C-alpha positions as a LaTeX table, in Angstrom:
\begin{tabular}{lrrr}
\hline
Residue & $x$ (\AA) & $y$ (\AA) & $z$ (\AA) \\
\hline
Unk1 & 8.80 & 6.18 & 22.23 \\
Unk2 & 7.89 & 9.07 & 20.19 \\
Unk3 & 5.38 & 8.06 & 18.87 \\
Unk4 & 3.77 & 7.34 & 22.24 \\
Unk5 & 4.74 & 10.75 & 22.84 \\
Unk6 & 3.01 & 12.23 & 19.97 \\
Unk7 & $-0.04$ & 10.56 & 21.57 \\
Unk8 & $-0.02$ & 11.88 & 25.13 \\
Unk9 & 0.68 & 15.19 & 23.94 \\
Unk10 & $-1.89$ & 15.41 & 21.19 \\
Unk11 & $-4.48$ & 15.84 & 23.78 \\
Unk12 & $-2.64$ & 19.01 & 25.69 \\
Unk13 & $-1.24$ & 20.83 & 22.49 \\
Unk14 & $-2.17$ & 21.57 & 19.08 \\
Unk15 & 0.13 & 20.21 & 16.62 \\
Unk16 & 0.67 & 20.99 & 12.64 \\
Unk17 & 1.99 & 20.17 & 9.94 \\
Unk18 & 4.08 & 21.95 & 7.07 \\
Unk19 & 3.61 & 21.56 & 3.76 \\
Unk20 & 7.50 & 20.57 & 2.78 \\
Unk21 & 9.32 & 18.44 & 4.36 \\
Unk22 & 12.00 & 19.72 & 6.30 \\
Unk23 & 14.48 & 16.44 & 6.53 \\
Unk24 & 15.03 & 13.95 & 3.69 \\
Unk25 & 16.84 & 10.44 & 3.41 \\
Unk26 & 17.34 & 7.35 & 1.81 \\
Unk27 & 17.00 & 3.60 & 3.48 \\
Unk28 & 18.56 & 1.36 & 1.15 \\
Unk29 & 19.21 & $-2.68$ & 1.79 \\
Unk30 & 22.53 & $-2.54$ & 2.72 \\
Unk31 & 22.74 & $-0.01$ & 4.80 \\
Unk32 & 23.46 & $-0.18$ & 8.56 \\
Unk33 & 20.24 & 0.31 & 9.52 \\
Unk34 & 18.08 & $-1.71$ & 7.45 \\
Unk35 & 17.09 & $-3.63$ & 9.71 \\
Unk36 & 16.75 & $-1.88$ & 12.90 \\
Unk37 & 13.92 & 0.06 & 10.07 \\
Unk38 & 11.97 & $-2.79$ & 9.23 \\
Unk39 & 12.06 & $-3.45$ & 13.37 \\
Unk40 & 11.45 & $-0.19$ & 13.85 \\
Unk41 & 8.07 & $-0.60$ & 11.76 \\
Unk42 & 6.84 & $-3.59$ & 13.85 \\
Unk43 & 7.33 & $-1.88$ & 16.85 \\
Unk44 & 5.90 & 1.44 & 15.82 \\
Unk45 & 2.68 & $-0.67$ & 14.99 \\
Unk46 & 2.48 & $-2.63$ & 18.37 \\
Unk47 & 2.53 & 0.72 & 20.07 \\
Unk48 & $-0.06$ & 2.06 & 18.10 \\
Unk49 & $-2.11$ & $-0.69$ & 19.08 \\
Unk50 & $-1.43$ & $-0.32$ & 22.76 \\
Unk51 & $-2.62$ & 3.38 & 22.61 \\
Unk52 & $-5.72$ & 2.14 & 20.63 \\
Unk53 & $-7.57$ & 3.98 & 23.50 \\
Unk54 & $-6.13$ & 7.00 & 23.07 \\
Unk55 & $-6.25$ & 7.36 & 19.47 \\
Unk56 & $-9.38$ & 6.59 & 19.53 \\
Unk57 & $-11.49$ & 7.71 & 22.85 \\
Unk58 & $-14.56$ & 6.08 & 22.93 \\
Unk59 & $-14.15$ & 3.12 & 20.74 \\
Unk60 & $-13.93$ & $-0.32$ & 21.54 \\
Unk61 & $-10.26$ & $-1.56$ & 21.19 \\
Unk62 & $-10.84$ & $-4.39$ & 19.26 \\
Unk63 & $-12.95$ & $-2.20$ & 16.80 \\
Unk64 & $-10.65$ & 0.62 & 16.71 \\
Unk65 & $-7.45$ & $-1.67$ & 15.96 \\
Unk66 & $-9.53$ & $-3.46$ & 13.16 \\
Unk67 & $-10.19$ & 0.68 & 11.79 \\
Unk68 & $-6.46$ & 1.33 & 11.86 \\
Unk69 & $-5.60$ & $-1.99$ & 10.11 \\
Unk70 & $-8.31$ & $-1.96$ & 7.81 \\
Unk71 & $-6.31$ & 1.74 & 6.47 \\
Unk72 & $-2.95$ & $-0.05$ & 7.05 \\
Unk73 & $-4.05$ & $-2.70$ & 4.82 \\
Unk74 & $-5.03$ & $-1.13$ & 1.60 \\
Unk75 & $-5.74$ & $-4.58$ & 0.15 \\
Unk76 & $-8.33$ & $-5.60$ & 2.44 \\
Unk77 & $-11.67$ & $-6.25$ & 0.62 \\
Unk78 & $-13.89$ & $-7.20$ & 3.85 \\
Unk79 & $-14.69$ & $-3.62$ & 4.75 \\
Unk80 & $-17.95$ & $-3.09$ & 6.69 \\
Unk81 & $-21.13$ & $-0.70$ & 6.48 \\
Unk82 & $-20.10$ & $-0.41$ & 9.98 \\
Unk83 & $-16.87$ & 0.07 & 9.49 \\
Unk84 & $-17.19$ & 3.17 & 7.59 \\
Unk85 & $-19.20$ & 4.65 & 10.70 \\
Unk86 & $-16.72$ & 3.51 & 12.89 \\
Unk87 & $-14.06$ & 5.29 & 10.82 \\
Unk88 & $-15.89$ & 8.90 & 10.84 \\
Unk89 & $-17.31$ & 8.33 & 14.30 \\
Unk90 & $-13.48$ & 7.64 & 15.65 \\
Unk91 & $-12.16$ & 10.54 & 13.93 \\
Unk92 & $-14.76$ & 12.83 & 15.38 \\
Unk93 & $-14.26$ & 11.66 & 18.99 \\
Unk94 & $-10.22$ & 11.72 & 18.54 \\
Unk95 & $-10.83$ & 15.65 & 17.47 \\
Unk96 & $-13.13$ & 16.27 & 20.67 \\
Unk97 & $-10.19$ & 14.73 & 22.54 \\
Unk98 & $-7.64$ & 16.71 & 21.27 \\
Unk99 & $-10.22$ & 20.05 & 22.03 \\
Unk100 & $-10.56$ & 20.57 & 17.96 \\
Unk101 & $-14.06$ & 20.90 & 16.23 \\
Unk102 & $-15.57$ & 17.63 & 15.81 \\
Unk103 & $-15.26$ & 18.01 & 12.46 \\
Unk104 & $-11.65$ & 18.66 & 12.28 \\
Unk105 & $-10.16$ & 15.46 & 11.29 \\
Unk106 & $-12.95$ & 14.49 & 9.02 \\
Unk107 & $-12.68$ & 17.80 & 7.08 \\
Unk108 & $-9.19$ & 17.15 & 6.19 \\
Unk109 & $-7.96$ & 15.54 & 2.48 \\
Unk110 & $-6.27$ & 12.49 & 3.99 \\
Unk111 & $-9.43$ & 11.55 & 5.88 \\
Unk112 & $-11.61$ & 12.28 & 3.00 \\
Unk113 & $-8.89$ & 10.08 & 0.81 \\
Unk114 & $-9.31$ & 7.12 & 3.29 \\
Unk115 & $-12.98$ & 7.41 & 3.36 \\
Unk116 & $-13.31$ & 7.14 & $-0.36$ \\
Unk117 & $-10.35$ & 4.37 & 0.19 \\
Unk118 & $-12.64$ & 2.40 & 2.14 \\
Unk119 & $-15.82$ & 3.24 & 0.14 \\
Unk120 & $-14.22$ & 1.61 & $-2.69$ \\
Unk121 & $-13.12$ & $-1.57$ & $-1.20$ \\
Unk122 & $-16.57$ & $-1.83$ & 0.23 \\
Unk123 & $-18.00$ & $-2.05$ & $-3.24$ \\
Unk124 & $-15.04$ & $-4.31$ & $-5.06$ \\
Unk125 & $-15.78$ & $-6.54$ & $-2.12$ \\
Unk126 & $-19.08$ & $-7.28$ & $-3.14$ \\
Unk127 & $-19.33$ & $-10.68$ & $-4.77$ \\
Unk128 & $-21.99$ & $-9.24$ & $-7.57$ \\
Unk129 & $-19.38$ & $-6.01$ & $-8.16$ \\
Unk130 & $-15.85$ & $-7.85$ & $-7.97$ \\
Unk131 & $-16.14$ & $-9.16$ & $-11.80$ \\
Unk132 & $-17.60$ & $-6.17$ & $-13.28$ \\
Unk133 & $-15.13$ & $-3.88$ & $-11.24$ \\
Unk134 & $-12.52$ & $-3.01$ & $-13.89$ \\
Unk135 & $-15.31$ & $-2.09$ & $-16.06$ \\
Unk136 & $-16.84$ & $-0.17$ & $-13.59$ \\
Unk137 & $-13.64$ & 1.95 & $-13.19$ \\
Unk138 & $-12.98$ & 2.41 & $-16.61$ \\
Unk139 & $-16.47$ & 3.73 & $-17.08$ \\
Unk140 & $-15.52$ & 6.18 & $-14.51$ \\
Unk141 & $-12.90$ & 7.74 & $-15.85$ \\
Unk142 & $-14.62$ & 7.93 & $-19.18$ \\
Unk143 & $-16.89$ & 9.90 & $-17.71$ \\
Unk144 & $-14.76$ & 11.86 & $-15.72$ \\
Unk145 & $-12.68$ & 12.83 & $-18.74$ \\
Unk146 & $-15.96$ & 13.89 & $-20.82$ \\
Unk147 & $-16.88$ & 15.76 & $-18.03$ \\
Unk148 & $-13.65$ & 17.65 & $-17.72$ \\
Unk149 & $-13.80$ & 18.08 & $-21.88$ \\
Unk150 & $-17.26$ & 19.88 & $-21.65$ \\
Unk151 & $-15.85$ & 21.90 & $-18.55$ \\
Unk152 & $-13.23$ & 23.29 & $-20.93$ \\
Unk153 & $-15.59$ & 23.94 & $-23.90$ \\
Unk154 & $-17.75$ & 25.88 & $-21.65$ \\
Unk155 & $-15.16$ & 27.87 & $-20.07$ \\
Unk156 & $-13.96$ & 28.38 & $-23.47$ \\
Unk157 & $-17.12$ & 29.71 & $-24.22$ \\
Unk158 & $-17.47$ & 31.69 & $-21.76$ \\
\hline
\end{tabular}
Protein backbone atom coordinates (compact mmCIF):
# COMPACT_ATOMS: atom_id res chain seq x y z
CA UNK A 1 0.00 0.00 0.00
CA UNK A 2 2.63 2.51 0.38
CA UNK A 3 4.22 2.04 -2.14
CA UNK A 4 1.15 2.59 -4.31
CA UNK A 5 0.95 5.59 -2.35
CA UNK A 6 4.30 6.86 -3.10
CA UNK A 7 3.07 6.58 -6.71
CA UNK A 8 -0.17 8.58 -6.71
CA UNK A 9 1.40 11.18 -4.80
CA UNK A 10 4.59 11.55 -6.78
CA UNK A 11 2.65 13.30 -9.39
CA UNK A 12 0.98 16.10 -6.86
CA UNK A 13 4.10 16.67 -4.53
CA UNK A 14 7.70 16.90 -4.72
CA UNK A 15 9.41 14.41 -2.70
CA UNK A 16 13.29 14.09 -1.43
CA UNK A 17 15.51 12.35 -0.12
CA UNK A 18 18.18 12.75 2.79
CA UNK A 19 21.41 11.80 2.65
CA UNK A 20 21.44 9.50 6.08
CA UNK A 21 19.21 7.32 6.87
CA UNK A 22 17.04 8.13 9.55
CA UNK A 23 15.79 4.39 10.75
CA UNK A 24 18.02 1.29 10.79
CA UNK A 25 17.37 -2.57 11.35
CA UNK A 26 18.30 -5.94 11.00
CA UNK A 27 16.14 -8.96 9.22
CA UNK A 28 17.72 -12.02 10.23
CA UNK A 29 16.31 -15.82 9.41
CA UNK A 30 14.79 -16.49 12.43
CA UNK A 31 13.17 -13.75 13.20
CA UNK A 32 9.36 -13.30 13.34
CA UNK A 33 9.13 -11.67 10.37
CA UNK A 34 11.21 -13.34 7.95
CA UNK A 35 8.90 -14.34 6.10
CA UNK A 36 6.18 -11.91 5.95
CA UNK A 37 9.77 -9.88 4.31
CA UNK A 38 10.49 -12.12 1.65
CA UNK A 39 6.36 -11.86 0.98
CA UNK A 40 6.55 -8.54 1.44
CA UNK A 41 9.15 -8.36 -1.58
CA UNK A 42 6.87 -10.31 -4.00
CA UNK A 43 4.16 -8.21 -3.36
CA UNK A 44 5.98 -4.93 -3.46
CA UNK A 45 7.05 -6.10 -7.07
CA UNK A 46 3.50 -7.13 -8.34
CA UNK A 47 2.40 -3.66 -7.39
CA UNK A 48 5.02 -2.07 -9.11
CA UNK A 49 4.01 -3.79 -12.07
CA UNK A 50 0.38 -2.85 -11.78
CA UNK A 51 1.37 0.91 -11.64
CA UNK A 52 3.67 0.26 -14.70
CA UNK A 53 1.56 3.15 -16.19
CA UNK A 54 2.19 5.43 -13.78
CA UNK A 55 5.76 5.01 -13.31
CA UNK A 56 6.17 5.25 -16.49
CA UNK A 57 3.56 7.65 -18.52
CA UNK A 58 3.80 7.08 -21.94
CA UNK A 59 5.35 3.73 -22.26
CA UNK A 60 3.96 0.65 -23.31
CA UNK A 61 3.40 -1.68 -20.24
CA UNK A 62 4.91 -4.56 -21.48
CA UNK A 63 8.06 -2.43 -22.40
CA UNK A 64 8.17 -0.53 -19.30
CA UNK A 65 7.90 -3.77 -16.98
CA UNK A 66 10.71 -5.42 -19.16
CA UNK A 67 12.85 -1.68 -18.22
CA UNK A 68 12.17 -2.18 -14.53
CA UNK A 69 13.15 -5.91 -14.61
CA UNK A 70 15.90 -5.57 -16.83
CA UNK A 71 17.42 -3.02 -13.56
CA UNK A 72 15.91 -5.57 -11.09
CA UNK A 73 17.85 -8.18 -12.72
CA UNK A 74 21.41 -7.14 -12.69
CA UNK A 75 22.38 -10.44 -14.32
CA UNK A 76 20.50 -10.11 -17.37
CA UNK A 77 22.79 -10.11 -20.47
CA UNK A 78 19.93 -9.61 -23.28
CA UNK A 79 19.81 -5.86 -22.95
CA UNK A 80 18.65 -3.96 -26.06
CA UNK A 81 19.85 -0.83 -28.22
CA UNK A 82 16.32 -0.11 -27.61
CA UNK A 83 16.25 -0.74 -24.37
CA UNK A 84 18.66 1.82 -23.40
CA UNK A 85 16.29 4.48 -25.18
CA UNK A 86 13.51 3.15 -23.52
CA UNK A 87 15.29 3.55 -20.18
CA UNK A 88 16.21 7.46 -20.68
CA UNK A 89 13.05 8.11 -22.65
CA UNK A 90 10.90 6.62 -19.48
CA UNK A 91 12.78 8.54 -17.06
CA UNK A 92 12.26 11.76 -18.91
CA UNK A 93 8.48 11.31 -19.29
CA UNK A 94 8.14 10.06 -15.44
CA UNK A 95 9.95 13.65 -14.57
CA UNK A 96 7.40 15.62 -16.92
CA UNK A 97 4.77 13.71 -14.93
CA UNK A 98 5.83 14.51 -11.73
CA UNK A 99 6.14 18.55 -13.12
CA UNK A 100 10.23 18.25 -12.74
CA UNK A 101 12.63 19.22 -15.68
CA UNK A 102 12.79 16.55 -18.13
CA UNK A 103 16.03 16.08 -17.28
CA UNK A 104 15.62 15.56 -13.66
CA UNK A 105 15.77 11.92 -13.21
CA UNK A 106 18.34 11.36 -15.85
CA UNK A 107 20.71 13.93 -14.25
CA UNK A 108 20.79 12.09 -11.08
CA UNK A 109 23.87 9.41 -9.99
CA UNK A 110 21.59 6.40 -9.62
CA UNK A 111 20.21 6.89 -13.13
CA UNK A 112 23.53 7.60 -14.56
CA UNK A 113 24.77 4.26 -12.46
CA UNK A 114 21.96 2.18 -14.16
CA UNK A 115 22.65 3.57 -17.50
CA UNK A 116 26.27 2.61 -17.42
CA UNK A 117 24.71 -0.73 -15.65
CA UNK A 118 22.94 -1.45 -18.69
CA UNK A 119 25.62 -0.15 -21.13
CA UNK A 120 27.78 -2.77 -19.81
CA UNK A 121 25.61 -5.72 -20.04
CA UNK A 122 24.84 -4.62 -23.53
CA UNK A 123 28.44 -5.15 -24.49
CA UNK A 124 29.26 -8.53 -22.24
CA UNK A 125 26.18 -9.74 -24.05
CA UNK A 126 27.68 -9.66 -27.25
CA UNK A 127 28.75 -13.09 -28.41
CA UNK A 128 32.20 -11.56 -30.06
CA UNK A 129 32.81 -9.48 -26.47
CA UNK A 130 31.64 -12.21 -23.80
CA UNK A 131 35.19 -14.18 -24.02
CA UNK A 132 37.39 -11.28 -24.19
CA UNK A 133 35.32 -9.45 -21.39
CA UNK A 134 37.53 -10.01 -18.32
CA UNK A 135 40.31 -8.78 -20.34
CA UNK A 136 38.53 -6.01 -21.45
CA UNK A 137 37.88 -4.91 -17.81
CA UNK A 138 41.15 -5.43 -16.59
CA UNK A 139 42.49 -3.26 -19.36
CA UNK A 140 40.22 -0.71 -17.98
CA UNK A 141 41.27 -0.34 -14.84
CA UNK A 142 44.85 -0.37 -15.96
CA UNK A 143 44.19 2.46 -17.61
CA UNK A 144 42.18 4.08 -15.23
CA UNK A 145 44.86 3.69 -12.57
CA UNK A 146 47.69 5.20 -15.01
CA UNK A 147 45.47 7.82 -15.61
CA UNK A 148 44.86 8.68 -12.01
CA UNK A 149 48.99 8.21 -11.47
CA UNK A 150 49.72 10.97 -14.13
CA UNK A 151 46.79 13.10 -12.54
CA UNK A 152 48.82 13.09 -9.32
CA UNK A 153 52.25 13.75 -10.93
CA UNK A 154 50.81 16.69 -12.59
CA UNK A 155 49.11 18.11 -9.71
CA UNK A 156 52.25 17.47 -7.98
CA UNK A 157 53.81 19.50 -10.39
CA UNK A 158 51.82 21.97 -10.38
Amino acid sequence: EDYDLWVRMAVIVRFATLDQPLVRYRIHEDATTADWNAEHGERFYNTRDALTDRLLPGTDPVAGRRLLNLVRDSENLEVTADDLVRFRHAAMLAAKACRYPATFFTSTALFKQQIDNLKTRRLKGRPLVRPVWPLLKRAGKLIHKQNQSKQTRDNAAA
